[in-house]
Structures are given as C-alpha cells and as structure tokens.
Coordinates of C-alpha atoms in Angstrom, one line a residue:
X1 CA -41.7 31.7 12.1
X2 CA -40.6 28.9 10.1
X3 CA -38.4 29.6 6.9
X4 CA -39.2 29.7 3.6
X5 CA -39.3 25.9 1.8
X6 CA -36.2 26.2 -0.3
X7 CA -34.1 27.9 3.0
X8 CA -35.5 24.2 4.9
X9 CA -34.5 22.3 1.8
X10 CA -31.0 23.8 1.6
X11 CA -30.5 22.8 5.0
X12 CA -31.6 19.3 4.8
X13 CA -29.1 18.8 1.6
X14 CA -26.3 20.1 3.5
X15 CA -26.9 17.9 6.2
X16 CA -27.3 14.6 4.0
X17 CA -24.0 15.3 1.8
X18 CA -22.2 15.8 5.2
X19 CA -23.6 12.2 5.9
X20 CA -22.7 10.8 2.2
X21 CA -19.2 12.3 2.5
X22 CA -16.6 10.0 3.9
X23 CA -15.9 10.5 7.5
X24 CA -12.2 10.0 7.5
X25 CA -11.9 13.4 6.4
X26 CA -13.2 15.1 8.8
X27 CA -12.1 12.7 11.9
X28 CA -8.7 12.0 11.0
X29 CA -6.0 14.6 11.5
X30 CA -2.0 15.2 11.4
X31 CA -2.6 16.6 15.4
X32 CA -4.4 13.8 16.7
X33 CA -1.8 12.6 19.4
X34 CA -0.5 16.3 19.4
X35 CA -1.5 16.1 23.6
X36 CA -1.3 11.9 24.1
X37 CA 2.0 11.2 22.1
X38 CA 3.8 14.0 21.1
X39 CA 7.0 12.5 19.6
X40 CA 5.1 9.5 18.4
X41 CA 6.7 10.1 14.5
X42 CA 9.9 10.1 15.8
X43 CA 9.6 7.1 17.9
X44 CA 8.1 5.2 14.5
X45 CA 10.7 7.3 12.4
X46 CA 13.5 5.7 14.8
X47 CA 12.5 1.8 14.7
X48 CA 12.2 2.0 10.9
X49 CA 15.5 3.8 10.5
X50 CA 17.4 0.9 13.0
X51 CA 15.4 -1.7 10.8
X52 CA 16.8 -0.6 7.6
X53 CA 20.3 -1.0 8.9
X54 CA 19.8 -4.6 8.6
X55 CA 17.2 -5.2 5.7
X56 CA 16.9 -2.9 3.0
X57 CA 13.7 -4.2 1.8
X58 CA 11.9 -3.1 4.8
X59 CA 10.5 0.0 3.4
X60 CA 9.0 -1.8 0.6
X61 CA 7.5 -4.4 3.0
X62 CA 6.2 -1.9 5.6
X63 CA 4.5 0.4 3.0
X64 CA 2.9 -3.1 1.5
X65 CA 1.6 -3.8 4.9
X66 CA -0.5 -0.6 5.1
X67 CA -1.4 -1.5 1.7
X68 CA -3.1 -4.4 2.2
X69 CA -4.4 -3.8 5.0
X70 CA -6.4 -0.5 3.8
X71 CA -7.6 -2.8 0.9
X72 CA -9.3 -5.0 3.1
X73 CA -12.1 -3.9 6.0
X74 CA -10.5 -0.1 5.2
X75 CA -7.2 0.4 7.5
X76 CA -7.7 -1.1 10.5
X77 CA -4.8 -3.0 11.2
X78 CA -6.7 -6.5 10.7
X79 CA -3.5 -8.1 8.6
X80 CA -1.6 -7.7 11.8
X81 CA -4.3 -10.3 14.1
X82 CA -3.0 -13.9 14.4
X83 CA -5.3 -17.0 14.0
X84 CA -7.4 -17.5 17.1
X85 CA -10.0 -19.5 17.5
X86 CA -12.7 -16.8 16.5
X87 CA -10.1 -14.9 14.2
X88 CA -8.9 -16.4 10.8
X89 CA -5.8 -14.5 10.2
X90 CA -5.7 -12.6 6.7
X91 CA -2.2 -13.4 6.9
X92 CA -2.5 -16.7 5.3
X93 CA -5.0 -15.2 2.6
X94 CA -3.5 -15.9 -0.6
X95 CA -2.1 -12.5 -1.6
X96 CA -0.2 -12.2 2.0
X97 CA 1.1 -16.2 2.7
X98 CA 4.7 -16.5 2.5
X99 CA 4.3 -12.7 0.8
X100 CA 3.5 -10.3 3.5
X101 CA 6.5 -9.5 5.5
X102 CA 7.6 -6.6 8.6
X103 CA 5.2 -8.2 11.2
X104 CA 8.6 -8.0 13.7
X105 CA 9.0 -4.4 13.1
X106 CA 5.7 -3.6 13.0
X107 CA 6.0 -5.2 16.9
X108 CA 8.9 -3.2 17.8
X109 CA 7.5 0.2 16.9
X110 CA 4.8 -0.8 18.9
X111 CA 6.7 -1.8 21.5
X112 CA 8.4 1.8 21.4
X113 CA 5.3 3.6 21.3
X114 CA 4.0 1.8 24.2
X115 CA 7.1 2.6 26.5
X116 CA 6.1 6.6 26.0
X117 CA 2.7 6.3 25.5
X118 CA 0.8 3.7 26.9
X119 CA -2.4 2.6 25.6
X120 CA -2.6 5.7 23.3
X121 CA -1.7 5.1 19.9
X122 CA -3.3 2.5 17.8
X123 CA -1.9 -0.1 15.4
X124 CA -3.5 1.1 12.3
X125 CA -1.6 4.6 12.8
X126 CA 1.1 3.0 13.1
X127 CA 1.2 1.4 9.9
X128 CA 0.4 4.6 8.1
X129 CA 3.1 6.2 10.4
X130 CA 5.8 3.6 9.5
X131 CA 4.7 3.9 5.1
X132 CA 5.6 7.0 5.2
X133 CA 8.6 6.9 7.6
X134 CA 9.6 4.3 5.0
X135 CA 9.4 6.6 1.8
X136 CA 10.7 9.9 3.5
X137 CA 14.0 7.6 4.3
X138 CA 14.5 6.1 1.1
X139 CA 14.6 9.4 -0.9
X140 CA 10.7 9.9 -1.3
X141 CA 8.7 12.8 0.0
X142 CA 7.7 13.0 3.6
X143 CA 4.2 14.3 4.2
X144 CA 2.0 15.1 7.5
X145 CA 0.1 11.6 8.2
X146 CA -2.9 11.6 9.1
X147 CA -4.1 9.7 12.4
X148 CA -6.9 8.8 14.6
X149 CA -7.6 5.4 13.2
X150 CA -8.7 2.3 15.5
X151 CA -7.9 -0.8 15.6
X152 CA -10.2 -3.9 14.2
X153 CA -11.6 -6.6 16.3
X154 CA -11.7 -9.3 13.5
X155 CA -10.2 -9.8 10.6
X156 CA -11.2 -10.6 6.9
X157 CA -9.7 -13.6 5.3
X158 CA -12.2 -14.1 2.7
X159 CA -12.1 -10.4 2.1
X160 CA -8.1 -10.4 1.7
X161 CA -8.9 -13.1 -1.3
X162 CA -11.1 -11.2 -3.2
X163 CA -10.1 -7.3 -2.4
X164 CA -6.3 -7.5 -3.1
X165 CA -5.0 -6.4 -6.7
X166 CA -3.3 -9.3 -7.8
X167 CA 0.1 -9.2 -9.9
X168 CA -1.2 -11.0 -12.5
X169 CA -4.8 -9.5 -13.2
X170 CA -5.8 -7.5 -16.0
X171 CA -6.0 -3.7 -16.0
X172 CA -9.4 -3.7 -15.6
X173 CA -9.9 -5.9 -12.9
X174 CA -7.0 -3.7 -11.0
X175 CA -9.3 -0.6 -11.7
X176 CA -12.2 -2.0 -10.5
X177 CA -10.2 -3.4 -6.9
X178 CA -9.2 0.7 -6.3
X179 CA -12.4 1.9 -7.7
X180 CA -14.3 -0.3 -5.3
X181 CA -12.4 1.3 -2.2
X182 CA -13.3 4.9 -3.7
X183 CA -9.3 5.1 -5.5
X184 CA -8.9 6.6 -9.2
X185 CA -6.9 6.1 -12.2
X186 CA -4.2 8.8 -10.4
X187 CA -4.1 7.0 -7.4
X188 CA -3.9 3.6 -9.1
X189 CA -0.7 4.7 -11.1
X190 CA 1.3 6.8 -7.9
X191 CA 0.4 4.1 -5.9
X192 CA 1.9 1.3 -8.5
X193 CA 4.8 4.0 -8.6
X194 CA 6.0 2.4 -4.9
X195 CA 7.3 -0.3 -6.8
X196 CA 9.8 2.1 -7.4
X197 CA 11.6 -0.2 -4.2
X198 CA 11.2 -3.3 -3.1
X199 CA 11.8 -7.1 -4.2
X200 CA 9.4 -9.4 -5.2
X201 CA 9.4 -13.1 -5.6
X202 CA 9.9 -15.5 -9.1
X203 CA 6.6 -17.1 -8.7
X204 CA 4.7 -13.2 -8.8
X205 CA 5.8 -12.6 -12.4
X206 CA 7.1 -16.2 -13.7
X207 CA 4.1 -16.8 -15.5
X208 CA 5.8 -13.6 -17.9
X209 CA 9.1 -15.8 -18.9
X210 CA 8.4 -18.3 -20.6
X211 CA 4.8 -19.0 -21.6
X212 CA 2.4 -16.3 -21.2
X213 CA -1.5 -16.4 -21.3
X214 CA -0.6 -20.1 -22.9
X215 CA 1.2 -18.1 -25.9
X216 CA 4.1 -21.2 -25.7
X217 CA 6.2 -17.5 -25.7
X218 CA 7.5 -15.0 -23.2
X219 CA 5.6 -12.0 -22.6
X220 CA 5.9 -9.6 -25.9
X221 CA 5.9 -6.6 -23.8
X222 CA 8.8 -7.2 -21.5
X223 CA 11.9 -5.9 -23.3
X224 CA 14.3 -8.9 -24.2
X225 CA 17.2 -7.9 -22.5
X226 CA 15.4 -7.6 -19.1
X227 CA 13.8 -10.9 -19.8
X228 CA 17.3 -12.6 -20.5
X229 CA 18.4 -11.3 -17.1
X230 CA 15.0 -12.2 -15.0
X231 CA 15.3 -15.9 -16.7
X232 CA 18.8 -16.1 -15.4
X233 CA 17.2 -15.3 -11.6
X234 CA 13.9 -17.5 -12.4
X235 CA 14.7 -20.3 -14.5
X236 CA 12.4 -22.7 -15.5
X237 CA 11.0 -25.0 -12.5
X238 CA 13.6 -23.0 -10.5
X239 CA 13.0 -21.7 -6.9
X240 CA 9.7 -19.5 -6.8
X241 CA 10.9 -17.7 -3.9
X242 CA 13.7 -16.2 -5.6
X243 CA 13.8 -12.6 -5.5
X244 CA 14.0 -10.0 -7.8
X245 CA 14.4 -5.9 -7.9
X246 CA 11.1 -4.3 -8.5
X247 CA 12.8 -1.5 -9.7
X248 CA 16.0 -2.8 -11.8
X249 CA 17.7 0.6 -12.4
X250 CA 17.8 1.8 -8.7
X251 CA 16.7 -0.7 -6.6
X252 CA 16.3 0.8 -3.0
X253 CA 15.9 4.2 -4.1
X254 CA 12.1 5.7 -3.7
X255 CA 12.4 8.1 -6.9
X256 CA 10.5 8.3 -10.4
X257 CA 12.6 5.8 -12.2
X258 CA 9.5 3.0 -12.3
X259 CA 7.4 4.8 -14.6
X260 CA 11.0 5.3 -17.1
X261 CA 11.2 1.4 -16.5
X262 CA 7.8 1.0 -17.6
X263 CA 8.5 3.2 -21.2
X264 CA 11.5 1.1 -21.7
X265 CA 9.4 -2.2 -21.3
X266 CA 11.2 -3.1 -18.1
X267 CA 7.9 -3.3 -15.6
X268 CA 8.6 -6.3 -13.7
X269 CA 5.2 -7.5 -12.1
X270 CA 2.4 -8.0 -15.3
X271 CA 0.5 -5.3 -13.4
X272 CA 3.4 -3.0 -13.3
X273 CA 3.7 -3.2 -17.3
X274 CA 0.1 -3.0 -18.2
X275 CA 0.4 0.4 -16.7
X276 CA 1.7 1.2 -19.9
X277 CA 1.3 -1.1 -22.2
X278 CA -2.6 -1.8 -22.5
X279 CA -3.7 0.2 -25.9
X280 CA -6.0 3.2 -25.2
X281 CA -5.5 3.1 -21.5
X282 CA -6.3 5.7 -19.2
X283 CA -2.9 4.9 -17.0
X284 CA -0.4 5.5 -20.0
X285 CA -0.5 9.5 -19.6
X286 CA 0.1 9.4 -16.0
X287 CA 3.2 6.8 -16.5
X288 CA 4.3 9.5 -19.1
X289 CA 3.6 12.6 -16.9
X290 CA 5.6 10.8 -13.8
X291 CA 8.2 9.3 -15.6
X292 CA 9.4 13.1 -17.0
X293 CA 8.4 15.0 -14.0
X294 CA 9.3 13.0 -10.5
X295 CA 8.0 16.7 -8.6
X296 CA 4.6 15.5 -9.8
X297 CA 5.2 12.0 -8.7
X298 CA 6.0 12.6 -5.6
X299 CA 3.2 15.2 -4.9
X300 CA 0.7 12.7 -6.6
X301 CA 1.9 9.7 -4.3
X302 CA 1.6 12.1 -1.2
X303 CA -2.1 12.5 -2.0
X304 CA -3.1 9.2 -3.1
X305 CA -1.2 7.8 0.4
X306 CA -3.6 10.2 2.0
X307 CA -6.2 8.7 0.2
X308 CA -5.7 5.5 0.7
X309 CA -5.1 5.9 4.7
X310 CA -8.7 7.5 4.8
X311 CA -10.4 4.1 3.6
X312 CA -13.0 3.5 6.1
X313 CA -10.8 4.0 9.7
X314 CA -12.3 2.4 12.9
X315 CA -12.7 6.4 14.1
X316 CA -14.7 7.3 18.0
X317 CA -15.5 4.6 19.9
X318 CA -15.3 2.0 17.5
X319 CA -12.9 -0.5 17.6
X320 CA -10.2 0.1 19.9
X321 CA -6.5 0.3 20.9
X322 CA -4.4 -2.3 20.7
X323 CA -1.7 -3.2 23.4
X324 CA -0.3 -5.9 21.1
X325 CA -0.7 -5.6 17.2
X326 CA -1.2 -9.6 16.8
X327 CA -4.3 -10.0 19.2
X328 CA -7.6 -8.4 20.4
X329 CA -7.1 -7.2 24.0
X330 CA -8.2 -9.2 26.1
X331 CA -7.6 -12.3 23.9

C-alpha cells in the first residue's frame, strides 16, 4: 500500500535538502585517520613547533596558506602544485607571488607524516592541521580539526586572481569574496581577527601613507601616531618588501588585541580598518563584541576556521593523496 501523498512528499524533501546541504559536513570528521594515522596531530603539531624556533612568522604564514587555498577550488591543497606543463601554479597569482610563504614546512610535515603513515593523509589536511597547530601554539584556542579532505589534480590561477580578498578592496567587495564561498559577516570579522599575528609587506598598505584614493593625503582613518611610525618603515619610494607587524601592540601573540587596534584607529591593512571604520557597517559590532570579550573571539574563530575548512573538500574518491605536496602523483 503506498503512503498517503504528503507522507511521499515529506520524504522526497528530506532527501533533496540532504542533497542541497553541503557535504563537508557530513563527510569530514575530527576521527578520520583515527585507524590510518593515529598520532598524525602530533606529528603536524611537532614540525610547526621546531619551525617556529627559527621564524616566528610561520604561524601567520601557515594559517594564510589554508587561507587561500580554501578561497580558491574549496581546500584542496591546489596553492601547494608547482608549474607543470598542464598545471599553472596559483602560486604566482597575484595575491600569492612574492606573498605566499611556508611552502618548506608545509614539505616537512609532509615528509613527517609520510615516515608514519604512508600514502594516508592528504595535503589539504595537512594544511588545516598545521592552521590550527599554528594558533593553539601562539596563545589562541586549539580546536578538533576536521579531516578527510583530498587532494586537487589542477590548480586555479585565474581563480586565485579573482577569489582572493585583496588588502586594498572595499568592504563590500570583501563581503561578497566570503559570501561567494558560503562565509558571513561573523566569519568575515574572526577570520580578519588572525591578523592578530603575522607581518605583512610595505607595498600591501602603502597606498594608506601618503596619498590615498588620490586624496594628495594619508588615510583619515589611520590614527597619526601609527602612521608616523609606519612612514618611518615605508617611506616614500622605499623598499615594498619591507615588513611590518600586523598587529602593533603584541605582535606574535594570537589574542584579541586586533579588534582594540582597530577602535584605536591602528588597523594596519585598508581591509583590517574598514572593519571598523565604514559608517553603518554590519562588521563594526562584531570588532566591538571581540575586542571586549577575547572568550567570544576565540570561540567565534574556532567556528568560522571550521567553516572555512568545509569549503568544497575533494571528499570519496575524488581527487586523491598526495605523496609530494608540489606535484600530481605520478607527474
């Protein structure tokens, strides 16, 4: 006997928002190597922890590496493939050339994991395994990653153009990048509260020193103390590689103080500062909420990493496992 229409209809609506829900949620999980590669968090935990020893931006540059490589084809691990002659590299996309930076550790966790667990874990975990290995070590919260990604067999150069927010865009341009990737206002401000640690270059935020938007004037919303000081380490038709501390009150710490910077006018990036400063904006209560209570900082970054590690993962039998992070097996 068949069931009554509405019983069939229910069913067929379950089944079609199980479809239109993204899969990442279901397929990824914190167990997934539980049987394969049990200690593989310590392993990544390790290499990150002997690679600070001798750069203390590596955090910042390892959590920027998942970063954009979630922003681009979801996180697949495609910013780690070299140029081939089938594969243009996204590292040389304009938002990663003489930017993107950790490649070398990136190899060496691998490297690591391979020696215990051959052929098991994939490149794309391993990113998300060494962001938040980053965090945990510099003071942030830790959190249970979760894995099962694969790895990409092409890359996106084109896509890495277009996809990644850019340090000198508008607010509503940034929105749209996270929004296009399934990311909210909540996720777009925790996520800009990384830049909590870190460096970034003179030529990412120059264009804020001394003639903005073709003004002839510095940026009116960087405070003019902080501006003094970034002037000194950028001057005019100076170096453009010259670095910079994201976060000028505690530079290498992974704590709250960004969003303070930010209500003292002292954002360094244009897209760090708009945070706060665009009128009416949707972002401006979060910055406040953050910058007065770090517990919901750091619970809000915890998700919003989560969220951002479930962008459209190579999952099944797609894709497949890398045995070196910079090529296509086989290549």
């Amino acid at each position: 006997m068949s069931p009554p229409p509405s019983t069939s209809f229910f069913s067929v609506a379950i089944v079609l928002l199980g479809m239109m829900l993204p899969q990442s949620k279901a397929q990824l999980n914190a167990t997934f190597y539980a049987n394969t590669c049990p200690n593989v968090s310590s392993i990544v935990s390790n290499v990150v922890q002997q690679a600070f020893q001798s750069d203390s931006r590596i955090g910042a540059s390892l959590i920027r590496l998942h970063f954009h490589d979630c922003f681009v084809n979801g996180c697949d691990a495609s910013i780690l493939l070299d140029n081939s002659s089938s594969i243009l590299s996204e590292k040389f996309a304009g938002p990663n050339v003489n930017s993107i930076r950790g490649f070398g550790v990136v190899d060496n966790i691998k490297t690591a994991v391979e020696n215990s667990c051959p052929g098991v874990v994939s490149c794309a975990d391993i990113l998300a395994l060494a962001a938040e290995s980053s965090v945990s070590q510099s003071g942030g919260p830790s959190w249970s990653v979760l894995l099962g990604r694969r790895d990409s067999l092409t890359a996106n150069q084109a896509g890495a153009n277009t996809a990644i927010p850019s340090p000198s865009e508008g607010l509503n341009n940034i929105t749209a990048k996270f929004s296009a990737v399934g990311l909210n206002t909540n996720d777009l401000v925790a996520l800009s509260g990384a830049h909590t640690f870190g460096r970034a270059q003179c030529r990412t935020f120059s264009n804020r020193l001394y003639n903005f938007s073709n003004t002839g004037n510095p940026d009116s919303t960087l405070n003019t103390t902080y501006l003094t000081t970034l002037q000194q380490i950028c001057p005019q038709n100076g170096s453009g590689t010259a670095l910079a501390n994201l976060d000028p009150t505690t530079s290498d710490a992974f704590d709250n103080n960004y969003f303070t910077n930010l209500q003292n006018n002292q954002g360094l990036l244009q897209s760090d500062q708009e945070l706060f400063s665009t009128p009416g904006a949707a972002t401006i209560a979060f910055v406040n909420n953050f910058s007065s209570n770090q517990t919901a900082f750091f619970q809000s970054f915890v998700q919003s990493m989560i969220n951002m590690g479930n962008i459209s993962p190579l999952t099944g039998s797609s894709g497949e496992i890398r045995s070196d992070c910079k090529k296509v097996n086989g290549s």
